[in-house]
Short mmCIF file of C-alpha atoms (C1' of nucleotides) in Angstrom, two decimals:
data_model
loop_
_atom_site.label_atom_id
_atom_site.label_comp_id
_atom_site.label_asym_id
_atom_site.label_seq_id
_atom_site.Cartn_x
_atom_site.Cartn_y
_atom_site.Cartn_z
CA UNK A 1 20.26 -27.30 9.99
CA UNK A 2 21.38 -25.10 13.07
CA UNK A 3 24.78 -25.86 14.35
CA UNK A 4 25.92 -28.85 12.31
CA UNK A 5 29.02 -27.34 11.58
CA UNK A 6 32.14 -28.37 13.02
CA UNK A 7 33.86 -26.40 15.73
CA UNK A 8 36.97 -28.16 16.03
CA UNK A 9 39.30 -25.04 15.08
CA UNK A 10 36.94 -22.67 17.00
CA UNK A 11 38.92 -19.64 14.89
CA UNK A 12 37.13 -17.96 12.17
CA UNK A 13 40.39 -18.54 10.06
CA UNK A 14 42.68 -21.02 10.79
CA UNK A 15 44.89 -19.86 7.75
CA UNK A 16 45.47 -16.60 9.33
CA UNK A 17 45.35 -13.24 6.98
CA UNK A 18 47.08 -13.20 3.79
CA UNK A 19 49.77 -9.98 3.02
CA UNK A 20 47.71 -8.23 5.39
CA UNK A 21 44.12 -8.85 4.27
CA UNK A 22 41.62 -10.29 6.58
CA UNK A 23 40.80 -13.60 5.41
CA UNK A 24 37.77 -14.64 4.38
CA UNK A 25 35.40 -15.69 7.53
CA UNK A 26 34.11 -19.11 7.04
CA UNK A 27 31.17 -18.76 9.27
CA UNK A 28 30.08 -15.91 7.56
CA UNK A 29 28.94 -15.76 3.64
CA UNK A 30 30.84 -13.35 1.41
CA UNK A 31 29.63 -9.68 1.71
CA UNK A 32 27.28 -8.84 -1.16
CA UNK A 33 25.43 -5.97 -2.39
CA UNK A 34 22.09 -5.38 -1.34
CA UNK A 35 19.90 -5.39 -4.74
CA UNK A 36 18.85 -1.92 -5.92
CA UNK A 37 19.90 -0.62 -2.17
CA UNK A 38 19.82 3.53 -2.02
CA UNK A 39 23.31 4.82 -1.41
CA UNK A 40 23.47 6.25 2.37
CA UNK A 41 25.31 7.40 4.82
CA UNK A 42 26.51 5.97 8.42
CA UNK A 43 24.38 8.61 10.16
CA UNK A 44 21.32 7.41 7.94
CA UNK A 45 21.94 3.92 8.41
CA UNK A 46 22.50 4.06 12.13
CA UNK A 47 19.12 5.86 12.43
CA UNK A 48 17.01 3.35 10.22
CA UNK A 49 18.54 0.42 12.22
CA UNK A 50 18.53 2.10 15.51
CA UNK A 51 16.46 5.07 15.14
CA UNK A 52 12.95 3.99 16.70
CA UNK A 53 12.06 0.81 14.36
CA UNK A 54 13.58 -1.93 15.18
CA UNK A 55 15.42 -2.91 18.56
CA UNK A 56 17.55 -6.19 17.71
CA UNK A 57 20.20 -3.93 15.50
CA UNK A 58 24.19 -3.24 17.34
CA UNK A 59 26.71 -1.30 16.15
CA UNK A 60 29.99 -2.90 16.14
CA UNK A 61 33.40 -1.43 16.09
CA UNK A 62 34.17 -1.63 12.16
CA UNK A 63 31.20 0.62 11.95
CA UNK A 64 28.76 -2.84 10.40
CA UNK A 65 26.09 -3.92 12.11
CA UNK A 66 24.52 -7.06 13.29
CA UNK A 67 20.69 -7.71 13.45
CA UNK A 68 17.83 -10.39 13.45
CA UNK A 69 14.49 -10.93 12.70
CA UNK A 70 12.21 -14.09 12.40
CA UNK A 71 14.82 -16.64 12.03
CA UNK A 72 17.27 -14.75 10.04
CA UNK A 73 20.66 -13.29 11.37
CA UNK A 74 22.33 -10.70 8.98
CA UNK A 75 25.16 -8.50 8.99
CA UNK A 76 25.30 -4.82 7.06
CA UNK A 77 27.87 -2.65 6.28
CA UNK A 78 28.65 0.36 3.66
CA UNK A 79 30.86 -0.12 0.97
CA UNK A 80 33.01 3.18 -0.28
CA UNK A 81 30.43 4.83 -2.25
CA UNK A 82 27.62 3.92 -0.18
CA UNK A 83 26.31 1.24 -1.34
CA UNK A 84 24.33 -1.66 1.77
CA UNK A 85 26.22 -4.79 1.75
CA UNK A 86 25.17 -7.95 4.00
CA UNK A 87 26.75 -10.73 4.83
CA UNK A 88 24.98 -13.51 7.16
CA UNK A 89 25.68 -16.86 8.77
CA UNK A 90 27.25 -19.51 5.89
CA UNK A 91 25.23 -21.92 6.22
CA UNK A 92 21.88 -19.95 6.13
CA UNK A 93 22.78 -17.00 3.33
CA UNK A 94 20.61 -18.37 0.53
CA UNK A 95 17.10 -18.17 2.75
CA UNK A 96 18.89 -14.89 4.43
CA UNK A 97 18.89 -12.91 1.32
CA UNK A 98 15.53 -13.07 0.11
CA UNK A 99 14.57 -12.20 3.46
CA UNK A 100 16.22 -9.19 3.64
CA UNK A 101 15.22 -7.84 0.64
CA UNK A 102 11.75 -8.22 2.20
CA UNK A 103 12.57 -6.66 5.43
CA UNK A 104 14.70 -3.60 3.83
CA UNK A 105 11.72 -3.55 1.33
CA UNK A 106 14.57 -2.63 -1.29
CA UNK A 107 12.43 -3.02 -4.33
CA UNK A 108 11.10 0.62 -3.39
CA UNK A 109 13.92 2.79 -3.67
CA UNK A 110 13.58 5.57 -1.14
CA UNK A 111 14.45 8.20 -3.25
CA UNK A 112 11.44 7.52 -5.33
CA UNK A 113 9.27 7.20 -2.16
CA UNK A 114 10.63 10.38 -0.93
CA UNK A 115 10.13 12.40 -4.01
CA UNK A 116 6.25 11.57 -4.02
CA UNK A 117 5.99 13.32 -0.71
CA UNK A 118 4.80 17.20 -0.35
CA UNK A 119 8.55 18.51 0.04
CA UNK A 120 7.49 20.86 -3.14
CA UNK A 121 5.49 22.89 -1.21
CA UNK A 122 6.68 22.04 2.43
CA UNK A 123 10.10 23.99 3.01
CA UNK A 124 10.61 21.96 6.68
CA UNK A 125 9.44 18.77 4.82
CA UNK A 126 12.18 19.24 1.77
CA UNK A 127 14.78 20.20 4.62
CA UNK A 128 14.24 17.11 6.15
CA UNK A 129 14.66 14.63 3.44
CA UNK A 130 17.76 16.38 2.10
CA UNK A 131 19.32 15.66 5.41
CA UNK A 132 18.51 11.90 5.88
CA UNK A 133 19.14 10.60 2.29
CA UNK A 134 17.88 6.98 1.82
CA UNK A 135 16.08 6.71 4.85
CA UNK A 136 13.70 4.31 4.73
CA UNK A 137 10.75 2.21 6.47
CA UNK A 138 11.86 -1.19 7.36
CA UNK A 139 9.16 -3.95 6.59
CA UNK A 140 9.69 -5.92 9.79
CA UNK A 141 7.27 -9.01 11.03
CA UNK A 142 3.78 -8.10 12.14
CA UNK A 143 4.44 -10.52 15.31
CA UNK A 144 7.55 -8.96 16.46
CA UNK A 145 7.15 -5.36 15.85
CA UNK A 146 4.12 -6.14 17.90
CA UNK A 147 5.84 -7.16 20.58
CA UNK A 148 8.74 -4.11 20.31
CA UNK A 149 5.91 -1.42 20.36
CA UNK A 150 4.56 -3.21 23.37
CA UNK A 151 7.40 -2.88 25.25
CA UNK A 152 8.00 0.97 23.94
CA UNK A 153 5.01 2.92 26.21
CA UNK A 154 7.32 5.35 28.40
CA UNK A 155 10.22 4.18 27.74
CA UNK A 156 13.30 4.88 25.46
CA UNK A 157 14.77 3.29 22.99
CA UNK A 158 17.65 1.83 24.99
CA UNK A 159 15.80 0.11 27.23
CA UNK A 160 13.31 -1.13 24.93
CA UNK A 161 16.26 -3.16 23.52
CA UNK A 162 17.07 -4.12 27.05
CA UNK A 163 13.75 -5.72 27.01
CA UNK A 164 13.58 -7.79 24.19
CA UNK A 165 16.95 -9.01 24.75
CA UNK A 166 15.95 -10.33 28.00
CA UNK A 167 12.40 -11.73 26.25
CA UNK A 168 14.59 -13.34 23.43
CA UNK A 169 16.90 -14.61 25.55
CA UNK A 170 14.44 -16.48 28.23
CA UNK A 171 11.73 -17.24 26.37
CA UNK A 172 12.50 -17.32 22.93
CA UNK A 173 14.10 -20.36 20.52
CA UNK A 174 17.77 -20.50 20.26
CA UNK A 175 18.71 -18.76 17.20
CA UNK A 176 23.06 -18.24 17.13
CA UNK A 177 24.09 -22.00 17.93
CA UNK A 178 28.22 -21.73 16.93
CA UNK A 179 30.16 -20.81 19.41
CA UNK A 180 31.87 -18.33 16.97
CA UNK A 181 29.44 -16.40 15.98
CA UNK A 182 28.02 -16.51 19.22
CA UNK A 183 30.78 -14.87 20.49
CA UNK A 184 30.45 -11.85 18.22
CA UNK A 185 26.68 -11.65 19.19
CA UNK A 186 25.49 -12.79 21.83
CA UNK A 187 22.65 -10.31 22.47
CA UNK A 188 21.70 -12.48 19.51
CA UNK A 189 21.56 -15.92 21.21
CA UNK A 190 17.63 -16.44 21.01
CA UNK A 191 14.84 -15.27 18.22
CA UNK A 192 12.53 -13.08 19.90
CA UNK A 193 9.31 -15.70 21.36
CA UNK A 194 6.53 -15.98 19.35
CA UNK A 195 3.07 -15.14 20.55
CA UNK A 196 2.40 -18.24 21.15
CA UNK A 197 5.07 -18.89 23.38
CA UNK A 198 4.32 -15.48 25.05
CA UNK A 199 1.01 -17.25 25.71
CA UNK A 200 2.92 -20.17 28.08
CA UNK A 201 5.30 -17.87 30.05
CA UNK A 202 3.75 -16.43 33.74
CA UNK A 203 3.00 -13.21 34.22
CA UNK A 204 6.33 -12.93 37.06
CA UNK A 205 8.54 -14.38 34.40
CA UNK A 206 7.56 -11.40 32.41
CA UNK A 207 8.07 -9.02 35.46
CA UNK A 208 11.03 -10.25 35.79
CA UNK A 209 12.14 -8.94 32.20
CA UNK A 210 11.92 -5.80 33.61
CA UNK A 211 8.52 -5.53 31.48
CA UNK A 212 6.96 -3.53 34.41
CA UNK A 213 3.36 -2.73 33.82
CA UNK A 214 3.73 -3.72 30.33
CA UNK A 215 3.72 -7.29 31.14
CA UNK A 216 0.17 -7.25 31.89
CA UNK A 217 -0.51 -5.96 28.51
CA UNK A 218 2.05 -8.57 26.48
CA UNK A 219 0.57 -11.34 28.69
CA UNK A 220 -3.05 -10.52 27.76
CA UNK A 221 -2.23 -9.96 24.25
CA UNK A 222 -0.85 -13.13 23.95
CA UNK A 223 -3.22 -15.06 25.80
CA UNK A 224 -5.97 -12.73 23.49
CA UNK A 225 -3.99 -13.89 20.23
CA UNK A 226 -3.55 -17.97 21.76
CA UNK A 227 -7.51 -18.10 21.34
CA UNK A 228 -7.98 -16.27 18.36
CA UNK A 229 -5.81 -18.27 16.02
CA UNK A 230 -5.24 -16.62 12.73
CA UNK A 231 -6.66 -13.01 14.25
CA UNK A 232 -3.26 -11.73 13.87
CA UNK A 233 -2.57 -12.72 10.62
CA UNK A 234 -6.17 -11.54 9.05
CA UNK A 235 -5.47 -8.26 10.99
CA UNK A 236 -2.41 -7.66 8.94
CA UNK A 237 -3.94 -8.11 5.85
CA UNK A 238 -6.75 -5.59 6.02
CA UNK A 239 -7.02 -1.99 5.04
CA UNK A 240 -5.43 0.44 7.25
CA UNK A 241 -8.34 1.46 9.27
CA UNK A 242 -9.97 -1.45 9.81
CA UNK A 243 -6.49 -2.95 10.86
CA UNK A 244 -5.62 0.07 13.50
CA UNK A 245 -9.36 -0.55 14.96
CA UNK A 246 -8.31 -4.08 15.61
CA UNK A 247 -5.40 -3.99 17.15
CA UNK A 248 -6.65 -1.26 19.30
CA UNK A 249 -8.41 -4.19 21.02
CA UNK A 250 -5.73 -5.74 22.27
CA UNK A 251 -4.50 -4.40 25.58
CA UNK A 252 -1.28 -1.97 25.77
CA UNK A 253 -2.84 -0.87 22.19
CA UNK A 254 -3.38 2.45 21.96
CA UNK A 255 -3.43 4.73 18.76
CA UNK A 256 0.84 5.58 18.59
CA UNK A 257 1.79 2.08 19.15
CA UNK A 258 -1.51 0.84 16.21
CA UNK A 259 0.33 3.31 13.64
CA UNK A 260 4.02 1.95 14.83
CA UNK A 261 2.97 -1.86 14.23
CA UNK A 262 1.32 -1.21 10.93
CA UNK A 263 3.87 1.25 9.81
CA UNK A 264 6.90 -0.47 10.79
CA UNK A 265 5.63 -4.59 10.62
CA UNK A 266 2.94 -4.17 7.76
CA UNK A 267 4.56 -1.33 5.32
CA UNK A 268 1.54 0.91 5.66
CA UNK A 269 2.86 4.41 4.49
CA UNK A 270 -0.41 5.83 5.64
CA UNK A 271 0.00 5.10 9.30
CA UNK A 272 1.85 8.26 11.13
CA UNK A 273 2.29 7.34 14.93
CA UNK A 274 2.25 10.68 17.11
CA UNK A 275 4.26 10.44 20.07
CA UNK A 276 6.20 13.40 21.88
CA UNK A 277 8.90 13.94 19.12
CA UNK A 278 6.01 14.46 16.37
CA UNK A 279 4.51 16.34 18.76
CA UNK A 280 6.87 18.71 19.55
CA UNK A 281 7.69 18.94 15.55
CA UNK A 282 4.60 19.93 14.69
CA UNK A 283 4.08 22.26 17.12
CA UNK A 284 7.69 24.26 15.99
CA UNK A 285 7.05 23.32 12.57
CA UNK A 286 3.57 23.27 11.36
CA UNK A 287 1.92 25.84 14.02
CA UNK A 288 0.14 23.56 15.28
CA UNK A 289 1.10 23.93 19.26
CA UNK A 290 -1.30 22.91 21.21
CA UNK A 291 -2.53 19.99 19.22
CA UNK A 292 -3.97 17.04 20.89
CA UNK A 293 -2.39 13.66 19.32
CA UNK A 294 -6.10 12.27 17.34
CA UNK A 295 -5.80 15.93 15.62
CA UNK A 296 -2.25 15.90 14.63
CA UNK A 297 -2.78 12.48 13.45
CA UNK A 298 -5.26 13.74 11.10
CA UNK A 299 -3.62 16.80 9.92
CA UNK A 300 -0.54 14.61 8.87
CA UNK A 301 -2.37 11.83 7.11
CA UNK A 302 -3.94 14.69 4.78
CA UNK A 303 -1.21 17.17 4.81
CA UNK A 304 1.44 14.48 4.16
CA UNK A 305 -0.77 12.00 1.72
CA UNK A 306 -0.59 8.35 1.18
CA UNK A 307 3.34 8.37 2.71
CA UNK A 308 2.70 10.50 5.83
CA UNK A 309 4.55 7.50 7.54
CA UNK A 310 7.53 8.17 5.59
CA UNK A 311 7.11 11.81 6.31
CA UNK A 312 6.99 11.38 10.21
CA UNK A 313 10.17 9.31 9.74
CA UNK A 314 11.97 12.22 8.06
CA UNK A 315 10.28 14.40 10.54
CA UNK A 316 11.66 12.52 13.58
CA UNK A 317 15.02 12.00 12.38
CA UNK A 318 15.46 15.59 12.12
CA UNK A 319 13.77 16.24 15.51
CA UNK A 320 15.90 14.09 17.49
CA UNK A 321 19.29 15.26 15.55
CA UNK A 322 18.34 18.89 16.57
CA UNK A 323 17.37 18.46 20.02
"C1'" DG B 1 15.22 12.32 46.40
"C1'" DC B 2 12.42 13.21 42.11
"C1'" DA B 3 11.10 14.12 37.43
"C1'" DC B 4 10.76 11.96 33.21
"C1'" DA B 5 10.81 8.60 29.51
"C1'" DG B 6 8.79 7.24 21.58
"C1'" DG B 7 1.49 5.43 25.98
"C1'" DT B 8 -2.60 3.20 27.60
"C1'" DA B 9 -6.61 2.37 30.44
"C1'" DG B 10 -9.76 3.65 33.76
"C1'" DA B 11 -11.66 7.15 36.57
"C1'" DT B 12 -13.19 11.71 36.91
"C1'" DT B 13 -14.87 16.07 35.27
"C1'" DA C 1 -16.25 13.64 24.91
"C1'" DA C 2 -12.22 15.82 26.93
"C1'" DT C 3 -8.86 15.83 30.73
"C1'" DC C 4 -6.29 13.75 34.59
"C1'" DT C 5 -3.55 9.80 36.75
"C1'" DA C 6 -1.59 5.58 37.95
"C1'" DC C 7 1.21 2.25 36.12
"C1'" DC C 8 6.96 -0.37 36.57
"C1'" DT C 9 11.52 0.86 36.42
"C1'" DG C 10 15.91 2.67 34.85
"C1'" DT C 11 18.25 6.99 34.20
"C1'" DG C 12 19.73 11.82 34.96
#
DNA sequence: GCACAGGTAGATT
DNA sequence: AATCTACCTGTG
């Protein structure tokens, strides 16, 4: 249970440090290594966690960060030699830490994923990877990364986090309850809503999320999904072309945000969104100025294999650190 | 003031 | 079928 804990000392440590170590939090659970986690760097981990994927991820002043997904709160930080180690709320570490190793799918290690890519005979490719070591593709929910890539048309990453911080926080199930830990996170009050909550909220409530024409599309998705039950689910769980041709039904869901929702919520490798950054890549890159999206979409999944998705991520980490 | 931002849908060639 | 535009709204 959620906020059963007493808050009488409302400190994290009411025994103060010892000989100048920090002493151990009692909200949060010991930090612990991340199973089989690739070594990496801050600049790596900043741009899995904040690079285009996922929006619910702050940097805090220590350098760790703070995050959630589903139900799950989670802190991660980098230990000397690299290594991921997380830490989450006390009482809810044991379900936390299966769940992570889900969502940082960390039983493929992205070195190995990265080595079955082209970079052999791709010198931009191999130039890429060497300067993004460990970066991987985060396996978030289908629901939610729905709901992110909704939110993304037009608009940059900042403000997509502006937006489903505002969703999360009005229409979405309390999620931080103590008053500690909400005070280290409170961007981190409320779970995102589920789609069927999405379904009960009015179009102007939306609006007034500062959704702007994307409300229209999140309302009629959800009010699509609300009666289809189970659509969403069975959607996930089908082959990659059959499950970009249905959620191309839904409105706001166009081609680039298909291949973001399967790439980053259903850990399909073969999935490589185009937007303006692969765009402009592959036209400085690859020759291929000029390009419309359907065609560069193509030439990656067969240039790039069964990974292309991995590939574009390499691709547009190095895009966006050289422009 | 005005262009532009990790697109999509609908109208118009 | 391919190409153009409007769509909300913050930011520079």
């Amino acid at each position: 249970m959620i906020g059963d804990r007493g808050q009488s000392a409302g400190g994290p440590s009411p025994a103060g440090p010892v000989r100048g170590r920090p002493a151990p939090s009692l909200m949060w659970s010991p930090w612990q290594p991340l199973a089989s986690a690739d070594p990496l760097t801050a600049a790596v981990l900043a741009e899995i966690l904040d690079g285009g994927q996922a929006f619910r991820w702050h940097c805090r002043a220590d350098g760790s960060w703070i995050g959630a997904w589903d139900s799950h709160v989670a802190r991660l930080r980098l230990a000397g030699d690299g290594r991921l180690e997380w830490s989450a709320p006390a009482a809810r570490a044991a379900a936390t830490g299966p769940a992570l190793a889900r969502y940082w799918d960390a039983g493929n290690p992205a070195r190995l994923l990265a080595d079955s890519l082209p970079w052999r005979s791709d010198a931009h490719l191999a130039r890429a990877l060497a300067a993004h070591p460990g970066l991987r593709i985060l396996r978030q929910p289908f629901g939610e990364t729905l709901l992110g890539f909704l939110c993304s048309a037009a608009k940059q990453i900042v403000q997509i986090r502006q937006m489903t911080s505002l969703l999360a926080s009005r229409h979405g199930r309390p999620l931080l309850t103590e008053p500690a830990l909400l005070a280290e996170a409170p961007f981190l009050s409320h779970r995102l809503p589920t789609w069927e909550e999405l379904a009960e909220v009015a179009e102007a409530d939306l609006l007034a999320c500062r959704l702007g024409f994307r409300a229209r599309y999140i309302r009629g998705t959800a009010r699509w999904l609300a009666a289809h039950p189970g659509w969403l689910a069975e959607t996930e769980a089908l082959p990659y072309p059959e499950a970009k041709a249905r959620l191309a039904e839904l409105p706001g869901v166009g081609p680039k945000v298909a291949d973001c929702v399967l790439l980053f919520g259903a850990g399909r490798m073969e999935a490589f969104p185009v937007d303006v950054w692969i765009i402009a890549a592959m036209a400085r890159h690859y020759g291929l100025a000029g390009w419309k999206p359907p065609q560069i979409a193509h030439f990656g999944r067969t240039h790039f294999g069964p990974l292309a998705g991995l590939a574009q991520q390499y691709l547009f980490a190095w895009e966006r650190r050289t422009a």
